[in-house]
Every structure is written in C-alpha cells, then in structure tokens.
XYZ file of C-alpha atoms in Angstrom:
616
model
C -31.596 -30.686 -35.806
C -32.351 -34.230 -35.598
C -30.736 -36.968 -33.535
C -29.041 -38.601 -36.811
C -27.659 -35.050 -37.745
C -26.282 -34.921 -34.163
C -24.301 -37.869 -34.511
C -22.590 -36.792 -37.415
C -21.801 -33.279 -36.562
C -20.004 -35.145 -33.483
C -18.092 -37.202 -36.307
C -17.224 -34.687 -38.454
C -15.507 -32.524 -35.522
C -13.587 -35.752 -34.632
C -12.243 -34.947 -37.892
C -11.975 -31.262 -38.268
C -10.762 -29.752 -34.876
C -10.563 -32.244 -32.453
C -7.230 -33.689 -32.933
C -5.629 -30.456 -32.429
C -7.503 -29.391 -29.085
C -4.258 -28.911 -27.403
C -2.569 -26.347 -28.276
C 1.125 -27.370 -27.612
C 0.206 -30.405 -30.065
C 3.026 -30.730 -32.735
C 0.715 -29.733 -36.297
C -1.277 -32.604 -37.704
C -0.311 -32.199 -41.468
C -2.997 -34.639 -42.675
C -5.806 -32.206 -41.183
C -7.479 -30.234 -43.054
C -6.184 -26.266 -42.642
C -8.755 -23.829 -40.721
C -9.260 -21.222 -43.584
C -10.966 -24.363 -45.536
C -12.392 -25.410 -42.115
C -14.073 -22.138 -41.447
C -14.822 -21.136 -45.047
C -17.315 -24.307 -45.504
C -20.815 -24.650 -44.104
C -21.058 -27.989 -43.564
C -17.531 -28.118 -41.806
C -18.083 -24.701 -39.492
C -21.628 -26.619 -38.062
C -19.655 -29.535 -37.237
C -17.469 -27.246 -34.940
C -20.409 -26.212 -33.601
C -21.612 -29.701 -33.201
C -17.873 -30.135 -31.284
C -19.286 -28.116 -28.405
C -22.388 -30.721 -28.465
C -20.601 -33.399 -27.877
C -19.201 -31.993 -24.619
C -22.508 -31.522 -23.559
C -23.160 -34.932 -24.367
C -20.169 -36.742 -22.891
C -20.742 -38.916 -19.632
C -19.207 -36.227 -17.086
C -20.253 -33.499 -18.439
C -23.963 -32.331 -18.914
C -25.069 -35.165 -19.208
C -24.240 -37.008 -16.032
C -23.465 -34.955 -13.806
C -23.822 -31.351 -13.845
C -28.114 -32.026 -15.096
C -28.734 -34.144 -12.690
C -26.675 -32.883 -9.624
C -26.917 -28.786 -10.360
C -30.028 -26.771 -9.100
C -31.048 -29.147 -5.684
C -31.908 -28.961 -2.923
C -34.031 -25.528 -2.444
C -37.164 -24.839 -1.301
C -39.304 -26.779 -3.843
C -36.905 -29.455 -5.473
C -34.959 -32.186 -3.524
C -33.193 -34.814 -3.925
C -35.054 -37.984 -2.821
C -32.491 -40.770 -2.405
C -31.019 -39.979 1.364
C -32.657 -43.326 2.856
C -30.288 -45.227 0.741
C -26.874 -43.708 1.368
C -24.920 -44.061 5.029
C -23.645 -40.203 4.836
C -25.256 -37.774 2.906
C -22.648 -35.565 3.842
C -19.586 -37.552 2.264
C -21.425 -39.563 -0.608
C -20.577 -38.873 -4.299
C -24.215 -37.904 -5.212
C -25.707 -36.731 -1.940
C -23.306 -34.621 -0.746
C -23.489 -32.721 -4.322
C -27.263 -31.787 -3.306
C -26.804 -31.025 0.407
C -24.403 -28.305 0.819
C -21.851 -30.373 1.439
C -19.848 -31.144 -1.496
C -15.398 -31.675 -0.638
C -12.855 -31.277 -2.999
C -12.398 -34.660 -3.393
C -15.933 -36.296 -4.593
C -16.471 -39.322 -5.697
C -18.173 -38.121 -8.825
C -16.723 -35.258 -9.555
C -12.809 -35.131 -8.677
C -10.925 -37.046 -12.295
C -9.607 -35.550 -15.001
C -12.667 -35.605 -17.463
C -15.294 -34.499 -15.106
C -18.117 -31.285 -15.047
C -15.020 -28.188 -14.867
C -12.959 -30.108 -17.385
C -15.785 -30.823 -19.527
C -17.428 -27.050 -19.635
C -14.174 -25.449 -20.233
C -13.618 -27.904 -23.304
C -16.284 -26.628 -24.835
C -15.412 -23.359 -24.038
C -11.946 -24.223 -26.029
C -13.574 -25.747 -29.008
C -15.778 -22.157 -28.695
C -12.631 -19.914 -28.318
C -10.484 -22.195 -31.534
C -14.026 -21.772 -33.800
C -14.945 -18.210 -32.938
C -11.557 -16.799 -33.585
C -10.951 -18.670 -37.151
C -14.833 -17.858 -38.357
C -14.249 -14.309 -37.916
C -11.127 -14.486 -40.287
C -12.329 -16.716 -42.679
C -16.204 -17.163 -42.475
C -16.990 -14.745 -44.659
C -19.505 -12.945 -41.302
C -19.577 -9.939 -42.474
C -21.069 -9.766 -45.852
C -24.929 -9.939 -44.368
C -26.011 -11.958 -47.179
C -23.843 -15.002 -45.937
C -26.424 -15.862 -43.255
C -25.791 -19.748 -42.503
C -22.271 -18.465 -41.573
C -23.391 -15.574 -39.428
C -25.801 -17.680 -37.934
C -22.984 -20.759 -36.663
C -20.779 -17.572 -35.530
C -23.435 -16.372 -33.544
C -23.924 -19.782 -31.992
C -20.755 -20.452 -31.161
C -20.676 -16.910 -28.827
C -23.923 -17.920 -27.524
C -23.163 -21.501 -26.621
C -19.891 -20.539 -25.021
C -22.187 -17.239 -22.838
C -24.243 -20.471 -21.544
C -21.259 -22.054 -20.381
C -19.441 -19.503 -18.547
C -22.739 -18.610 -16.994
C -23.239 -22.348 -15.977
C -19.709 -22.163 -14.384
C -20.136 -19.191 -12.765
C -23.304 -20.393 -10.911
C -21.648 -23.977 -9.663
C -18.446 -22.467 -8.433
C -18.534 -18.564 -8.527
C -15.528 -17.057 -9.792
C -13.691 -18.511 -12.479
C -10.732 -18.167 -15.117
C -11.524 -15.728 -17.749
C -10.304 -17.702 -21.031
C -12.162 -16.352 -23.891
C -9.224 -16.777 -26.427
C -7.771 -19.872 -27.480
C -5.074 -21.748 -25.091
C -1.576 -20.495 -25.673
C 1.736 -21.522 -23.651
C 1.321 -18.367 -21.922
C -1.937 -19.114 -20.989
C -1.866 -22.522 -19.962
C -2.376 -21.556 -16.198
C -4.974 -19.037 -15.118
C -5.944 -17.630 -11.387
C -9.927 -17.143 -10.978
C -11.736 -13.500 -12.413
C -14.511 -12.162 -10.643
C -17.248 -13.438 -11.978
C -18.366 -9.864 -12.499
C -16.222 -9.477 -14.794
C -16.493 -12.658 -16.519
C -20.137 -12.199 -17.047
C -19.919 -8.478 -18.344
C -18.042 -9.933 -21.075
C -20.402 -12.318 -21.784
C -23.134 -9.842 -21.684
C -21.003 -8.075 -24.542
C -20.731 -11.315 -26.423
C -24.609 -12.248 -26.467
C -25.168 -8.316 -28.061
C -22.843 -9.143 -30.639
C -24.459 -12.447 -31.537
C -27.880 -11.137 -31.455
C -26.603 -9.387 -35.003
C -26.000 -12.677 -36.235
C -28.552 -14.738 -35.135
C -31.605 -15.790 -36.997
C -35.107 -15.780 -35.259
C -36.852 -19.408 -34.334
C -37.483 -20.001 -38.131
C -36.119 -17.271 -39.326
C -33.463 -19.787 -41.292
C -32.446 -23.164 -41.671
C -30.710 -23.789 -38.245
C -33.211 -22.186 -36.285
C -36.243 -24.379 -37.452
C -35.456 -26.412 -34.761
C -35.007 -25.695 -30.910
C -31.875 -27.717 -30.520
C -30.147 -24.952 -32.293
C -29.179 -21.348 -30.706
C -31.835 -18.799 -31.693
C -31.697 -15.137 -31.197
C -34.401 -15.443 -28.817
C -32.457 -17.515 -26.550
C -29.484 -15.052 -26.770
C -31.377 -12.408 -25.737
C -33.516 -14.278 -23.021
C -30.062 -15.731 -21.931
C -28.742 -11.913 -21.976
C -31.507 -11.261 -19.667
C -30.706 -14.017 -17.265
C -27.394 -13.722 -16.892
C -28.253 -9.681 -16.424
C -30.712 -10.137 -13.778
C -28.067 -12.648 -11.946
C -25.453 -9.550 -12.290
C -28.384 -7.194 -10.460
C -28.796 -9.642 -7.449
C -26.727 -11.491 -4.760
C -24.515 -14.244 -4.057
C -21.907 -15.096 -1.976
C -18.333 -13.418 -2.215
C -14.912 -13.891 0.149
C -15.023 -10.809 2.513
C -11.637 -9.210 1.542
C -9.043 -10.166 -0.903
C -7.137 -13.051 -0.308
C -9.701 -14.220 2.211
C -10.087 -18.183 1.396
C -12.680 -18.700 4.358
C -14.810 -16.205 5.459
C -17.595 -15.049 3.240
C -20.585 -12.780 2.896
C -23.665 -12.665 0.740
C -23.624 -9.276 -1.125
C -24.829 -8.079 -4.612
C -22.560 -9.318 -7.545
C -22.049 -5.239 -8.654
C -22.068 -2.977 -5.371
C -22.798 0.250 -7.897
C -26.903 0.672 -8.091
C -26.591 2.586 -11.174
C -24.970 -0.467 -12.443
C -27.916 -2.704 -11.282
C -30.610 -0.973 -12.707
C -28.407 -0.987 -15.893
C -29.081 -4.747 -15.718
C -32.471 -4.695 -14.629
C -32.968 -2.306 -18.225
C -30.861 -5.020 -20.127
C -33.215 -7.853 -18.767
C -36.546 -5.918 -19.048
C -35.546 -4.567 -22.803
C -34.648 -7.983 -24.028
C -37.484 -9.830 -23.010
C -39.822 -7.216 -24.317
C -37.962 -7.226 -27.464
C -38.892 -11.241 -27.702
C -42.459 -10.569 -26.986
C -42.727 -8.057 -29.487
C -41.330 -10.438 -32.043
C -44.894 -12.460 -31.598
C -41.898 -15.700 -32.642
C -42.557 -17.770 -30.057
C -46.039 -18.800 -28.398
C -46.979 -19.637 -24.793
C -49.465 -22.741 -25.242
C -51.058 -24.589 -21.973
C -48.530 -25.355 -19.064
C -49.030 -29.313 -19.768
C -48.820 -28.578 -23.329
C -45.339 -27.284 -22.936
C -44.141 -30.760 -20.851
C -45.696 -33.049 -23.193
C -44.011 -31.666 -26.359
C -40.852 -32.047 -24.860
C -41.529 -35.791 -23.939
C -42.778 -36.261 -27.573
C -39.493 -35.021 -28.827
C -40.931 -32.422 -30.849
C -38.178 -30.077 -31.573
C -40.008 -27.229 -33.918
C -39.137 -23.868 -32.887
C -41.767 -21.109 -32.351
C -43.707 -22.653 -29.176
C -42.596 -22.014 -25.739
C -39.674 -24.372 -26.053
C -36.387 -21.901 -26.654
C -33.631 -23.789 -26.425
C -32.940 -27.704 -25.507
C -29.769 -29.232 -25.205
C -30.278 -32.131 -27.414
C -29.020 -35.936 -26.450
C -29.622 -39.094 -28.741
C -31.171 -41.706 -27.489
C -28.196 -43.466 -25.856
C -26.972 -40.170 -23.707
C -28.590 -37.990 -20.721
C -30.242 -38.795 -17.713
C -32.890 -36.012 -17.874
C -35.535 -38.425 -17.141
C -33.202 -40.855 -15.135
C -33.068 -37.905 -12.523
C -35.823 -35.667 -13.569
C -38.631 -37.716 -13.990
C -41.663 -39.395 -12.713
C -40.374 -42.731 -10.928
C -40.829 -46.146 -12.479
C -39.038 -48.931 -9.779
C -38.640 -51.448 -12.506
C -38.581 -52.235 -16.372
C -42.114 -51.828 -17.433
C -43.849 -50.803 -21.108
C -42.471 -47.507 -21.869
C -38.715 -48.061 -19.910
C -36.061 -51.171 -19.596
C -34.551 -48.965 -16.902
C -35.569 -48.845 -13.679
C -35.190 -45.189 -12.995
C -36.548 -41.437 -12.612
C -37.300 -39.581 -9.039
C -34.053 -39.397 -7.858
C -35.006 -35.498 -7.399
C -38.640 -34.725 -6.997
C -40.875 -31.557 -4.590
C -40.141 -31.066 -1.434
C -43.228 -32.540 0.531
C -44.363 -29.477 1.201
C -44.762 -28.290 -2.366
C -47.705 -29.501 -3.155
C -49.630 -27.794 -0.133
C -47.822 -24.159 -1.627
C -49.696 -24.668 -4.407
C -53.366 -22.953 -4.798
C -55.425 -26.212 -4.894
C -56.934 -24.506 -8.282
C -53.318 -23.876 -9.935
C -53.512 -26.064 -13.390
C -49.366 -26.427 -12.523
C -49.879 -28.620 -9.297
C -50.925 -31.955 -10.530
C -49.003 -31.827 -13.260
C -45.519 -30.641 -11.298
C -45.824 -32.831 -8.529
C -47.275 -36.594 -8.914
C -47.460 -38.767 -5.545
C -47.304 -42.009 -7.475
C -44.366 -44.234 -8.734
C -44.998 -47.057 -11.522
C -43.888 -50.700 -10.306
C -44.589 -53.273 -13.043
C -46.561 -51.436 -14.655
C -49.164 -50.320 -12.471
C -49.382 -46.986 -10.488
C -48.163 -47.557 -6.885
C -48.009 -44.801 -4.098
C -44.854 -43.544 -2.678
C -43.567 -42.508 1.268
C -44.849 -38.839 0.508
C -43.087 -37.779 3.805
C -39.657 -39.378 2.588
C -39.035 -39.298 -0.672
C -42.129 -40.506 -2.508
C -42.767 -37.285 -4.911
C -41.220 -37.083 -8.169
C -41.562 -34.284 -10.848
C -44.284 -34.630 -13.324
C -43.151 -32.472 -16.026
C -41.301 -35.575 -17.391
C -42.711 -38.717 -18.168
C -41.516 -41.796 -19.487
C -45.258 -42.623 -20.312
C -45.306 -39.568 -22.231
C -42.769 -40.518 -24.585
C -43.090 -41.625 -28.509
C -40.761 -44.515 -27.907
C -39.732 -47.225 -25.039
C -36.318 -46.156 -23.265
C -34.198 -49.522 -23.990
C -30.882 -48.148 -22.176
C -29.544 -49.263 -19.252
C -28.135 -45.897 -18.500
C -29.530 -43.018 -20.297
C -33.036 -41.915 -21.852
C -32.155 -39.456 -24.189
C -34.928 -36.628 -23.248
C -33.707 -32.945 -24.364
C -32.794 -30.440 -21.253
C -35.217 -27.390 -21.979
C -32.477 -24.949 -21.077
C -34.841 -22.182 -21.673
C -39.138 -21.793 -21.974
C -40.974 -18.559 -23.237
C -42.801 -18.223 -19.812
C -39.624 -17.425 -18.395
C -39.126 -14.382 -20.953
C -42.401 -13.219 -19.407
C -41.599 -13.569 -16.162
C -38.059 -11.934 -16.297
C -39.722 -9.099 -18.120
C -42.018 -8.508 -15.359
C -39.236 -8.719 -12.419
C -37.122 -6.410 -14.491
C -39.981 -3.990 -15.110
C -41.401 -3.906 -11.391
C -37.888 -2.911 -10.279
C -38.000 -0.292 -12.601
C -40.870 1.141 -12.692
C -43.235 -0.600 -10.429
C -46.180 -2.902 -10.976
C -48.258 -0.615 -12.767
C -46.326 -1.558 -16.139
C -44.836 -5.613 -14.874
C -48.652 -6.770 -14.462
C -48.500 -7.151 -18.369
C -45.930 -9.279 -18.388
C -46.527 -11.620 -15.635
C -50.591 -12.327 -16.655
C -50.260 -14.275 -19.864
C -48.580 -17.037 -17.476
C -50.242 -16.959 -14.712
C -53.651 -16.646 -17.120
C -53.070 -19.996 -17.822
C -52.597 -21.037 -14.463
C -55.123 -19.353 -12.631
C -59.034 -18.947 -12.956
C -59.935 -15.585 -14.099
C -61.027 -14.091 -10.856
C -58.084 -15.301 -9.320
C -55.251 -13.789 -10.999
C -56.665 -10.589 -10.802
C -57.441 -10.948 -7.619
C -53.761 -11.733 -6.940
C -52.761 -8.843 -9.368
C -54.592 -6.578 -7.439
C -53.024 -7.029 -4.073
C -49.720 -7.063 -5.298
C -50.143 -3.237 -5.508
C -46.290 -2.059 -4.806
C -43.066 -3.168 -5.749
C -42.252 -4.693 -2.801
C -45.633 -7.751 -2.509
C -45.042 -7.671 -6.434
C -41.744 -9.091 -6.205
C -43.067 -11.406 -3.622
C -45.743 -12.604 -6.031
C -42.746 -13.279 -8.675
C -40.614 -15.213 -6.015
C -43.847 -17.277 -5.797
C -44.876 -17.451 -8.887
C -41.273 -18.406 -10.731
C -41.091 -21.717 -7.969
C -44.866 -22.652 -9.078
C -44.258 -22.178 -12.740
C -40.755 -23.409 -12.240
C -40.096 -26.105 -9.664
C -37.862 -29.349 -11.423
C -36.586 -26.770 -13.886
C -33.054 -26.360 -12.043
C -33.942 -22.756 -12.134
C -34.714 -22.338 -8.197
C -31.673 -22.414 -6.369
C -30.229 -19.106 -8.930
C -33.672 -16.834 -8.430
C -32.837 -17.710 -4.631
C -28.955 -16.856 -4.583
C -29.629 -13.899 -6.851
C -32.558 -13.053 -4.320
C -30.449 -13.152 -1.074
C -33.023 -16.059 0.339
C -31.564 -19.176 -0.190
C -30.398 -19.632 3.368
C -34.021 -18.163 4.568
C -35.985 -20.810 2.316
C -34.738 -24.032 2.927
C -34.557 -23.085 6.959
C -38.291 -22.017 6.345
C -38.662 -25.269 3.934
C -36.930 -27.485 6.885
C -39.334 -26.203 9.433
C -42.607 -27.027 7.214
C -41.370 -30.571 6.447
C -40.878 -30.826 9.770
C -44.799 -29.414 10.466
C -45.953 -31.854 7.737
C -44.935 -34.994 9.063
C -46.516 -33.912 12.414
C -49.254 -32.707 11.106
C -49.704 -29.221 12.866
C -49.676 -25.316 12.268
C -50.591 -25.379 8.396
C -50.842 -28.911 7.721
C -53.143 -29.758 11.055
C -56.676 -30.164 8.756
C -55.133 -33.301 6.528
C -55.396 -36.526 7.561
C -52.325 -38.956 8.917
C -52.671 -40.970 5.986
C -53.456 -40.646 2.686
C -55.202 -43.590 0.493
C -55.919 -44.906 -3.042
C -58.129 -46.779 -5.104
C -56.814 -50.666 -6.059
C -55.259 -49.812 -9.243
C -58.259 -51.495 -11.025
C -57.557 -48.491 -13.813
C -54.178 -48.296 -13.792
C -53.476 -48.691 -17.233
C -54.399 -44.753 -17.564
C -51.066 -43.241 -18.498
C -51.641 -40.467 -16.277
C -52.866 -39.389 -13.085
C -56.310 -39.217 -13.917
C -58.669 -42.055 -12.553
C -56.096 -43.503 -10.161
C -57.995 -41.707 -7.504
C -55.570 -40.507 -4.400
C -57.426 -39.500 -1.084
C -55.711 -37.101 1.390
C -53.865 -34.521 -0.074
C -56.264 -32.118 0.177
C -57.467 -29.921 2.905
C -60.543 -31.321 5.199
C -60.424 -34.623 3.962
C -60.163 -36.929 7.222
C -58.973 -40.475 7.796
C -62.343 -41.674 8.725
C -63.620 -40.847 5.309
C -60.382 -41.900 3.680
C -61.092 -45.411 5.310
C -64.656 -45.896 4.234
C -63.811 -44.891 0.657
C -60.460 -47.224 0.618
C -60.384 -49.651 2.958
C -57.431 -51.857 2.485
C -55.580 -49.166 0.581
C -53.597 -47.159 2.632
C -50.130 -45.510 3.715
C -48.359 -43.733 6.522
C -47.909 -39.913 5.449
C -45.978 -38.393 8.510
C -44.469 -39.661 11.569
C -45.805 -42.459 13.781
C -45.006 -41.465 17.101
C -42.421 -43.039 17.408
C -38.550 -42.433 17.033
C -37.531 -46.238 17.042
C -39.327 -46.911 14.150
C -38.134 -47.188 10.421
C -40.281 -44.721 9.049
C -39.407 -41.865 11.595
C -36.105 -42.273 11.391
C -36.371 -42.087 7.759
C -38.598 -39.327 7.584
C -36.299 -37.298 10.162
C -33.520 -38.215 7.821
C -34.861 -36.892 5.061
C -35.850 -33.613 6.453
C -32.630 -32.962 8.243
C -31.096 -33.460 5.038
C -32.316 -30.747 3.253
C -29.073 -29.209 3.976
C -25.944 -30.221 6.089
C -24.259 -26.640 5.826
C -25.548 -22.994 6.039
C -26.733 -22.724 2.339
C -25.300 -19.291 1.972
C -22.119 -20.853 3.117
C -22.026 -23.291 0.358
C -23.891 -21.945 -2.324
C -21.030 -22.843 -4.991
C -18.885 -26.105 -5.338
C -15.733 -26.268 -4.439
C -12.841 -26.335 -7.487
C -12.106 -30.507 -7.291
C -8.816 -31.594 -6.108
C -8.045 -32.808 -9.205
C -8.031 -29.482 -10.833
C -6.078 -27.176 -8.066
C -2.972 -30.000 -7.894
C -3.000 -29.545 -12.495
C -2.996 -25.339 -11.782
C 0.499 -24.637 -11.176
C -0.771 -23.319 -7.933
C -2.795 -20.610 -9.862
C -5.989 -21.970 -8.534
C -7.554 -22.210 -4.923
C -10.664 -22.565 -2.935
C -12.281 -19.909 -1.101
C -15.525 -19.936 1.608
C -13.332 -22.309 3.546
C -12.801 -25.313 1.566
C -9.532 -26.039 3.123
C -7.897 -26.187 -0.508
C-alpha cells in the first residue's frame, strides 16, 4: 500500500463508519447502510484503513506509545535525563523509568494511547461483525474479502496484545459497544489473549501469503505470516511471566508469576509458537537477507513483501516519530532532515562492549556519533551519547521537511524473529538438538563460521541454550522495542537492569570488565565526514587494549571524556551519575505495566482501578 492510498483509505472511512463510532449516536440517514458498506471492496479496505488512522493519530502510535513503549531495559535507554529536573515526575521520562503516575503529562486526556488503541479496537469490533454478514467470506473464491476480514481480526490481535503488555489486564470488548456495555471492569489478560490466540487461527484461513494477492504485495498490509508469527508471540508471552496482584482484590501488592500456572498449558503454547514459525519457514515466502540489508530497506521505504520485513505500520510523510525517537541523532537541520531530532532512546553504554567485537550487528546497532551541521560529531558515550543505528535519516530516499514527524514505517515484525521464536519454542520442547536449526540462519549472518558453531556447540542443554537465545534476541534485537517483553516473559527484567545499573556504573570507572579501555576515546577531524556512514570517520577507544597514550599520538586535539573524572562536583559526573541512576526509579518488576490514566478511571463508572499500588 502506498502512502497516497493511505490517505484515502483514511478519507473514505471518514465517510463510511466514522460518523457513527458511538454507538448511542441517533442514525445518520445520509450514510451509506453497512450491508452496501461491507458488500464492496473498495469500501470494506477503507474500514480497514479506519483502524490505520488510529495508528496514525498524534496520541496514539504514533506519538506516544512508539516512542515511549519498550525502554529502559538492559540494552535500550532513553537518553534525554540531563535535560529534565525529575525524571521521576516528567511527562516523557517518567514513562521510561518505572515511574509513570496516573496523572502524566503526556498521557492522562481524553484522546491519548488507551483511548486511541481501544478505538481501533471499536472500528475492528463494528467491521468484523458486519463483514461476516454481508462480505460474502465464505464462498473461498471471494478472496479480496476474506483477505480484509482476516485483517481486521489480525489488526485488532495486535492491539489487545499491545494493551496487554503496557498495562496488564484489560477490558475484554471484542463485540461492538452497546448501552449495556458501555462500562467494563478489567479481564485477565489470560483470558483476553486466549481469545486472541483463537482469533489469529481463524484469520490464518483467510489470509493471503506475502504476495499471495493483491493486499499482501506490500508489507504495510496484514499477511498470514504475520498472523501466525504474531500467534507465536503472543503464545510464547502466555508461556512466560509477568507481574500479577497477589490475591483478588489486592490493588497493591504484587508478584511475578507465569501468565497460565497449568504447565500442560505452557507447553501448549510453547507447541503453538514452535508450529507456527516452522509453518512460515516452510513456506520459503519470506527471505532473511544481511542484518544491514534489513535496516536499510526500511529507511528506503521499500515496502515489497517477501524479504525479512513482515509487517510495518505505515505513516505518511507528515506522521510518526520512528526516527524522531528511534534514530541516529542529528542536533540540527542539516541535508537529509529540517528537524533537529533522533536519539532520544539509544544502547545502554554498556551495549556495545556485550557485543562480540566480530558480530556484523554491533556497528550497525549502536553508532557513537551524532550529526551537527552536517558533519559527524562525537557524543558523551557515558551519558547519553549512543543512538540506534538501525535508523538513519542519511539512509533515507528523501529529506525529512517536518517539524514534527518523519514518516519512517514501525517494522512491527522481521523474519529473524520467526527464527528465533522457533528455536526458543523448540529448545523448551525438545531440547537443542532440534532448536540449533532454527537459531543458525541468524546468527550465520552474524557470526564468522567458526564462531557460531563454536557457540552452538557449548550451548549443549536446554538450560545455556536458552541463555544463548536471551543473548542472542538483545544482539539481534536491541532498538526494536522487543526487549523489555522477552525480559517480563523471562522473569529477568528486575535482574537485568540491576545487573545493567551495576556495569554502567563499572564503565564510567573503568574497572572489573571495562578496566583494559582507555578514559577517553578519540576521533579523526572530520576531514571525511561527508561519508554517510560510519565508515572512514575513524573512532579510537572503544575497543579492548587500545590505550590513551596511543589514542593521543594518533588524535591529538581530538578528544572526549568517556567516564567519570574524579570528581563529584563536576558537570560531567553528576551527569553521568544521573544517567545511570536513572535507569530505573522503581523495582522494575514492580512497575512493569502503566498505570490506567486518571482520565480513564474518573469516565469508568467506577468499573475500572489500578492495581500494584498505584493509589487509584
């Protein structure tokens, strides 16, 4: 779908079905009735397009839940601490640290991230109940139809799973409002994602293959392969942990436990996850290029299906702040952006030294440069200077002319990941003996030869096999938004970002790990900086045995502070210390989910509340 199709699918549903999105809405008599709605093609896609736009809309994805959802964990953070008085009350910060309150800044009005997600999960509910009765779905011959019903399940699946992780349990509203049904209480989220399970099966039956039909040509439109590799997310989230109220009716204590306490029920999921991945694979529909390869597509806006893109929430050029928050750093208006923007989340500090110094992900993932005018600049590695590689401004087709927005796709969901959830699934099934398969066409192309099997080899039991995949999903991973579910689901969120926390912490004084690199690191002159990329603006430092003696021959007046100074007075420690004790404010396992905003429990008839000791 291209961006000029997008617009219009968002004008047709302005026309179609959103002027009756409430439901206690007198009849408009001058729209158009839903049998002749959901009986034409063209009319039934711009319903689907009416989900779209509340992706698209300021609040929603676009502005806040991208940008804010998936930091801080043990390789992604967000970098803009130093400027804020109180990470723990500000709109932004707060989101990030594990300290979010009911009433934020950003997020507590009436069209914000809840409002927004169950919208679409409205418009889903109105379209998927009037295409079965008049879409014409079941003759198999009417694929275009089958194919925007099977969207429309999928789309809404993504939702509820995207609520579920931000805030836990929620209401269970899979049928269109009613005056019965205004107010809801919370469902277990359990329960809620069972059905959704359910709903992704069905779809599958409708769905077309990337290229299968006319839809699925392009990855901005639901594929079966992204129902079933969504299936298998949302299956292997069931199988693992996160954090529940101890007893009924308990608003403030909490423990971290698995989301289904039966084991036969878990390995149910695990077979789910492993069976639908394998199932993609088998396909041979989708193809795992080079790791860069993958990034650079997605900057060049190329939206063909069958590479290792899956699915992309699309934005036009004037919506989403993918690369505003996502992105390698630029400070001001230069050649390829009139905005300054990008790094506002970027690697821990530390990321870069977890990295094998021969993985072909490292210098792409993390980049220890900004652009200022034009010309590469180094940042304060220790405090905030690394931003996310994966995507570039300088990688794009055209210059970013908004103020606000850059209009880069979110890649909701990559083939490696089908891979590597096929080999988790498998390992805790079977073992290792059958998940090595699965995991070695990714890390192939990370990895010399020797090493992976090497690496392969002493993951020999299911136990240092899942370690390898807890390692290997943050390397392949990291600036994906992915991290902070493997670790919930995991039971180690709390565990990394202490363990994360105390290697900053090592970093910036240079001991235990991080003892053999020099204080500083240093950089050529910028002589070459018109390179677009990394390579030939020559950074000294970063890499183990390299010493600030040689660093100062080779770069004389080029040079910056990488750790702390000594001493605790100064600007730079302070920062630094800032930045580090940020990581998190609160016990992460504590406040692993937002809270429901204000806004939202006052409009529930007192049918909603907070638990893990929100106060509300």
């Amino acid at each position: 779908m291209n961006k000029y199709k997008y617009i219009l699918g968002i004008a047709a549903v302005g026309l179609t079905i959103a002027s009756c999105s409430d439901p206690l809405d007198a009849p408009n008599k001058s729209a158009m009735s839903e049998d002749i709605i959901f009986s034409t093609e063209v009319l039934a896609d711009a319903a689907v397009m009416g989900i779209h736009q509340s992706f698209g809309e300021q609040n929603s994805y676009r502005a806040r839940f991208i940008p804010y959802f998936g930091t801080n964990t043990d390789c992604e953070i967000f970098n803009n601490y130093a400027n804020v008085p109180d990470p723990a009350t500000d709109k932004e910060a707060s989101l990030a640290v594990y300290s979010a309150a009911v009433d934020n800044g950003y997020m507590n009005d009436e069209k914000n991230a809840w409002a927004k997600l169950y919208e679409g999960i409205e418009r889903a509910n109105k379209a998927i109940e009037s295409m079965a009765l008049y879409g014409g779905i079941d003759d198999v011959s009417n694929t275009n139809m089958r194919q925007l019903y099977g969207e429309l399940l999928t789309l809404r699946g993504m939702i509820y799973f995207d609520l579920v992780k931000a805030w836990g349990d929620v209401p269970y509203r899979f049928s269109p409002i009613t005056s019965e049904t205004i107010y809801l209480a919370k469902t277990d989220r359990a329960t809620v994602l069972k059905k959704v399970l359910e709903d992704l099966k069905t779809a599958e039956d409708y769905l077309g293959w990337p290229n299968e039909n006319k839809y699925t040509v392009s990855v901005e439109r639901v594929s079966k392969s992204f129902a079933k590799g969504l299936r298998a997310r949302i299956a292997l989230f069931l199988a693992g942990y996160s954090q529940w109220p101890s007893a009924e009716g308990d608003h403030v204590n909490s423990e971290l436990r698995y989301n289904l306490t039966d084991a036969a029920e878990r390995q149910e999921m695990y077979t789910i996850a492993r069976d639908e991945c394998v199932s993609i694979i088998n396909a041979g529909v989708n193809t795992l290029g080079t790791f860069e390869e993958c990034f650079r597509t997605l900057c060049a806006e190329n939206t063909a299906a069958g590479k290792e893109s899956i699915f992309e929430i699309p934005f036009s050029d004037g919506r989403g702040r993918v690369l505003w928050t996502w992105g390698v750093k630029h400070k001001d208006a230069d050649q390829w952006t009139k905005q300054p923007r990008g790094g506002v989340n970027g690697p821990t500090p530390t990321l870069w030294y977890d990295y094998d110094p021969q993985d072909a992900r490292r210098n792409i993932t993390c980049i220890p440069y900004q652009w200022s005018g034009g010309v590469k600049t180094v940042g304060s590695t220790s405090g905030g200077g690394w931003s996310f590689g994966k995507m570039r401004y300088e990688w794009m087709n055209r210059i970013v002319t908004s103020t606000n927005d850059d209009g880069m796709n979110w890649q909701v969901m990559r083939y490696a990941d089908i891979y590597m959830m096929a080999a988790e699934a498998e390992n805790q099934l079977n073992g290792p003996s059958g998940a090595a398969q699965y995991i070695r066409p990714v890390m192939s192309r990370a990895y010399p030869a020797a090493k992976v099997s090497a690496l392969l080899a002493a993951a020999s039991s299911k136990e240092t096999f899942q370690l390898l995949i807890e390692d290997e999903r943050k390397f392949e991973f990291a600036g994906e938004a992915l991290r902070k579910v493997d670790l919930m689901r995991w039971g180690k969120l709390s565990a990394k970002l202490a363990e994360t926390k105390q290697k900053m912490t090592a970093l910036a004084n240079r001991t235990g790990d991080y003892a053999d690199y020099p204080e500083k690191i240093y950089y050529n002159d910028g002589l070459d900086a018109e390179s677009t990329d990394a390579d030939g603006y020559t950074i000294y430092g970063l890499e183990k045995g390299q010493t600030d003696a040689e660093g100062k021959t080779l770069y004389a007046n080029n040079s910056r502070l990488f750790n702390f100074s000594g001493d605790a007075t100064s600007e730079n420690d302070q920062k630094v210390t800032k930045y580090i004790n940020n990581l998190y404010l609160n016990d992460p396992n504590s406040r692993m989910f937002w809270p429901i905003w204000r806004y939202y429990l006052t409009g529930s008839n007192g049918m909603l509340v907070n638990d893990y000791g929100y106060g509300e």
